[in-house]
mmCIF file of C-alpha atoms in Angstrom:
data_model
loop_
_atom_site.group_PDB
_atom_site.id
_atom_site.type_symbol
_atom_site.label_atom_id
_atom_site.label_comp_id
_atom_site.label_asym_id
_atom_site.label_seq_id
_atom_site.Cartn_x
_atom_site.Cartn_y
_atom_site.Cartn_z
ATOM 1 C CA ALA A 230 92.626 83.193 87.958
ATOM 2 C CA VAL A 231 96.251 82.750 89.074
ATOM 3 C CA GLY A 232 96.134 85.858 91.289
ATOM 4 C CA ILE A 233 92.910 84.687 92.899
ATOM 5 C CA ALA A 234 94.375 81.221 93.527
ATOM 6 C CA ALA A 235 97.481 82.781 95.098
ATOM 7 C CA ALA A 236 95.272 84.859 97.415
ATOM 8 C CA ASP A 237 93.247 81.751 98.337
ATOM 9 C CA ASP A 238 96.484 79.873 99.059
ATOM 10 C CA LEU A 239 97.790 82.666 101.274
ATOM 11 C CA TRP A 240 94.626 82.668 103.400
ATOM 12 C CA MET A 241 94.835 78.881 103.774
ATOM 13 C CA ALA A 242 98.538 79.054 104.671
ATOM 14 C CA ARG A 243 97.825 81.684 107.330
ATOM 15 C CA TYR A 244 95.055 79.494 108.766
ATOM 16 C CA LEU A 245 97.254 76.380 108.842
ATOM 17 C CA LEU A 246 100.137 78.292 110.416
ATOM 18 C CA GLN A 247 97.879 79.544 113.201
ATOM 19 C CA ARG A 248 96.442 76.064 113.861
ATOM 20 C CA VAL A 249 99.894 74.424 113.965
ATOM 21 C CA ALA A 250 101.194 77.204 116.211
ATOM 22 C CA GLU A 251 98.353 76.481 118.626
ATOM 23 C CA LEU A 252 99.529 72.862 118.907
ATOM 24 C CA PHE A 253 102.936 74.103 120.054
ATOM 25 C CA MET A 254 101.504 76.905 122.202
ATOM 26 C CA ALA A 255 103.226 79.487 120.014
ATOM 27 C CA ASN A 256 101.881 82.834 118.879
ATOM 28 C CA VAL A 257 101.682 84.044 115.304
ATOM 29 C CA THR A 258 101.541 87.679 114.271
ATOM 30 C CA PHE A 259 101.128 89.335 110.912
ATOM 31 C CA THR A 260 101.770 92.779 112.393
ATOM 32 C CA PRO A 261 104.087 94.647 110.006
ATOM 33 C CA LYS A 262 106.547 95.696 112.760
ATOM 34 C CA PRO A 263 106.162 93.354 115.750
ATOM 35 C CA VAL A 264 109.611 94.080 117.233
ATOM 36 C CA PRO A 265 110.961 97.658 117.333
ATOM 37 C CA ASN A 266 114.376 98.157 115.682
ATOM 38 C CA TRP A 267 114.103 94.903 113.722
ATOM 39 C CA ALA A 268 113.165 94.510 110.082
ATOM 40 C CA GLY A 269 109.406 94.203 109.680
ATOM 41 C CA ILE A 270 107.236 91.581 108.027
ATOM 42 C CA GLY A 271 106.166 92.244 104.457
ATOM 43 C CA GLY A 272 103.778 90.630 102.033
ATOM 44 C CA HIS A 273 105.919 91.160 98.946
ATOM 45 C CA THR A 274 103.960 90.391 95.799
ATOM 46 C CA ASN A 275 105.444 89.149 92.519
ATOM 47 C CA TYR A 276 103.481 90.211 89.451
ATOM 48 C CA SER A 277 103.629 89.683 85.721
ATOM 49 C CA THR A 278 101.325 89.762 82.723
ATOM 50 C CA ALA A 279 101.575 88.133 79.312
ATOM 51 C CA SER A 280 103.059 91.386 77.991
ATOM 52 C CA THR A 281 105.744 91.654 80.702
ATOM 53 C CA ARG A 282 106.796 88.043 80.032
ATOM 54 C CA ALA A 283 106.870 88.445 76.235
ATOM 55 C CA PRO A 284 110.060 89.450 74.386
ATOM 56 C CA GLY A 285 110.577 93.182 74.954
ATOM 57 C CA GLY A 286 108.391 93.030 78.076
ATOM 58 C CA PHE A 287 110.845 95.115 80.076
ATOM 59 C CA GLU A 288 109.324 98.248 78.514
ATOM 60 C CA THR A 289 105.913 97.130 79.782
ATOM 61 C CA ILE A 290 107.387 96.584 83.254
ATOM 62 C CA LEU A 291 108.644 100.174 83.225
ATOM 63 C CA LYS A 292 105.208 101.437 82.107
ATOM 64 C CA HIS A 293 103.585 99.465 84.916
ATOM 65 C CA CYS A 294 105.996 101.032 87.412
ATOM 66 C CA GLU A 295 105.072 104.526 86.229
ATOM 67 C CA ARG A 296 101.397 103.663 86.643
ATOM 68 C CA LEU A 297 102.009 102.257 90.121
ATOM 69 C CA LYS A 298 103.876 105.451 91.007
ATOM 70 C CA SER A 299 100.909 107.576 89.907
ATOM 71 C CA ARG A 300 98.598 105.778 92.395
ATOM 72 C CA HIS A 301 101.073 105.170 95.230
ATOM 73 C CA LYS A 302 98.893 106.678 97.972
ATOM 74 C CA GLU A 303 95.849 104.622 96.992
ATOM 75 C CA HIS A 304 97.961 101.471 97.093
ATOM 76 C CA MET A 305 99.434 102.312 100.481
ATOM 77 C CA ASP A 306 95.929 102.856 101.863
ATOM 78 C CA ALA A 307 95.051 99.290 100.786
ATOM 79 C CA TYR A 308 98.313 97.474 101.598
ATOM 80 C CA GLY A 309 97.733 96.641 105.267
ATOM 81 C CA THR A 310 97.329 98.380 108.601
ATOM 82 C CA ASP A 311 100.298 99.894 110.447
ATOM 83 C CA ASN A 312 102.465 99.477 107.351
ATOM 84 C CA GLU A 313 103.977 102.925 107.994
ATOM 85 C CA LEU A 314 105.746 101.370 111.006
ATOM 86 C CA ARG A 315 107.577 98.926 108.705
ATOM 87 C CA LEU A 316 108.282 101.180 105.721
ATOM 88 C CA VAL A 317 110.641 103.706 107.272
ATOM 89 C CA GLY A 318 113.416 103.795 104.670
ATOM 90 C CA ASN A 319 115.835 101.338 106.277
ATOM 91 C CA ASP A 320 116.032 97.546 106.650
ATOM 92 C CA GLU A 321 115.746 97.228 102.860
ATOM 93 C CA THR A 322 112.523 99.250 102.604
ATOM 94 C CA GLN A 323 111.491 102.489 100.954
ATOM 95 C CA SER A 324 109.715 105.111 103.085
ATOM 96 C CA PHE A 325 105.937 104.773 103.326
ATOM 97 C CA ASP A 326 105.288 108.073 101.535
ATOM 98 C CA LYS A 327 107.905 107.653 98.775
ATOM 99 C CA PHE A 328 107.874 105.507 95.645
ATOM 100 C CA SER A 329 110.805 104.133 93.709
ATOM 101 C CA PHE A 330 111.543 101.317 91.305
ATOM 102 C CA ALA A 331 114.873 99.894 90.250
ATOM 103 C CA VAL A 332 116.604 96.805 88.953
ATOM 104 C CA GLY A 333 117.919 94.595 91.741
ATOM 105 C CA ASP A 334 117.330 97.187 94.482
ATOM 106 C CA ARG A 335 115.804 95.584 97.568
ATOM 107 C CA SER A 336 115.216 99.018 99.120
ATOM 108 C CA ALA A 337 112.983 100.148 96.241
ATOM 109 C CA SER A 338 109.182 100.061 96.392
ATOM 110 C CA ILE A 339 109.220 97.928 93.243
ATOM 111 C CA ARG A 340 112.202 95.634 92.692
ATOM 112 C CA ILE A 341 112.769 94.450 89.149
ATOM 113 C CA PRO A 342 114.941 91.326 89.193
ATOM 114 C CA VAL A 343 118.288 91.554 87.413
ATOM 115 C CA LYS A 344 117.263 88.503 85.371
ATOM 116 C CA ALA A 345 114.162 90.336 84.076
ATOM 117 C CA ALA A 346 116.299 93.288 82.987
ATOM 118 C CA SER A 347 118.931 91.090 81.335
ATOM 119 C CA ARG A 348 116.324 88.968 79.533
ATOM 120 C CA ASN A 349 114.287 92.082 78.642
ATOM 121 C CA CYS A 350 111.140 90.470 80.075
ATOM 122 C CA GLY A 351 109.788 88.823 83.198
ATOM 123 C CA TYR A 352 108.129 89.876 86.439
ATOM 124 C CA TYR A 353 108.593 92.455 89.182
ATOM 125 C CA GLU A 354 108.094 92.514 92.944
ATOM 126 C CA ASP A 355 105.911 95.003 94.791
ATOM 127 C CA ARG A 356 107.664 95.220 98.161
ATOM 128 C CA ARG A 357 105.133 97.620 99.723
ATOM 129 C CA PRO A 358 102.342 95.312 101.023
ATOM 130 C CA ALA A 359 102.462 94.444 104.724
ATOM 131 C CA ALA A 360 102.198 90.901 106.050
ATOM 132 C CA ASN A 361 98.659 91.645 107.254
ATOM 133 C CA MET A 362 97.479 92.760 103.824
ATOM 134 C CA ASP A 363 94.353 91.398 102.185
ATOM 135 C CA PRO A 364 95.792 89.537 99.164
ATOM 136 C CA TYR A 365 92.591 90.013 97.142
ATOM 137 C CA MET A 366 92.800 93.787 97.650
ATOM 138 C CA VAL A 367 96.494 93.864 96.727
ATOM 139 C CA MET A 368 95.827 91.958 93.492
ATOM 140 C CA LYS A 369 92.855 94.192 92.708
ATOM 141 C CA MET A 370 94.956 97.322 93.161
ATOM 142 C CA ILE A 371 97.907 96.064 91.103
ATOM 143 C CA VAL A 372 95.763 94.722 88.261
ATOM 144 C CA ALA A 373 93.539 97.802 88.111
ATOM 145 C CA THR A 374 96.475 100.206 88.181
ATOM 146 C CA THR A 375 98.657 98.409 85.643
ATOM 147 C CA LEU A 376 95.940 97.427 83.188
ATOM 148 C CA PHE A 377 93.163 100.024 83.581
ATOM 149 C CA TYR A 378 94.987 103.298 84.383
ATOM 150 C CA ASP A 379 97.395 105.434 82.368
ATOM 151 C CA ASP A 380 100.794 106.713 83.502
ATOM 152 C CA VAL A 381 99.334 109.747 85.302
ATOM 153 C CA GLY A 382 96.705 107.806 87.259
ATOM 154 C CA LYS A 383 93.695 108.475 85.031
ATOM 155 C CA PRO A 384 91.303 105.605 84.226
ATOM 156 C CA VAL A 385 91.697 104.187 80.730
ATOM 157 C CA PRO A 386 88.428 103.896 78.779
ATOM 158 C CA VAL A 387 87.491 100.245 78.369
ATOM 159 C CA GLY A 388 85.627 99.001 75.352
#
């Protein structure tokens, strides 16, 4: 339910931002790369499960990253329109068609915080979603991939 509530909150925040901007006759954009040669606008998503937060959860984080790597293209297809304009391999981003994960690396697709590595548990950040992403779709993709697929992208039998 937490992921759903976060998605609900994001939609409400976007709505409120647009209404307040109207009052000041300002424009709002969620376009991933609104200004050429500037860093783009991402919808970075922090994610954890009970097993990543438990003692020894760092191993689970690494397994999740391998699973996310195995379905990278499917995720990119769902992570917002025109995201390839933002993810070009500079401005602290990985290239759209490449996947990487690392501790403390803001240019990786998945950034694992140094604190999570040092504590051997915690969360990680998927830096691939664009600002115009559908948060429900992003959560669906992350949850399905990390909990219902194996490390080579094959569905795990449930039941």
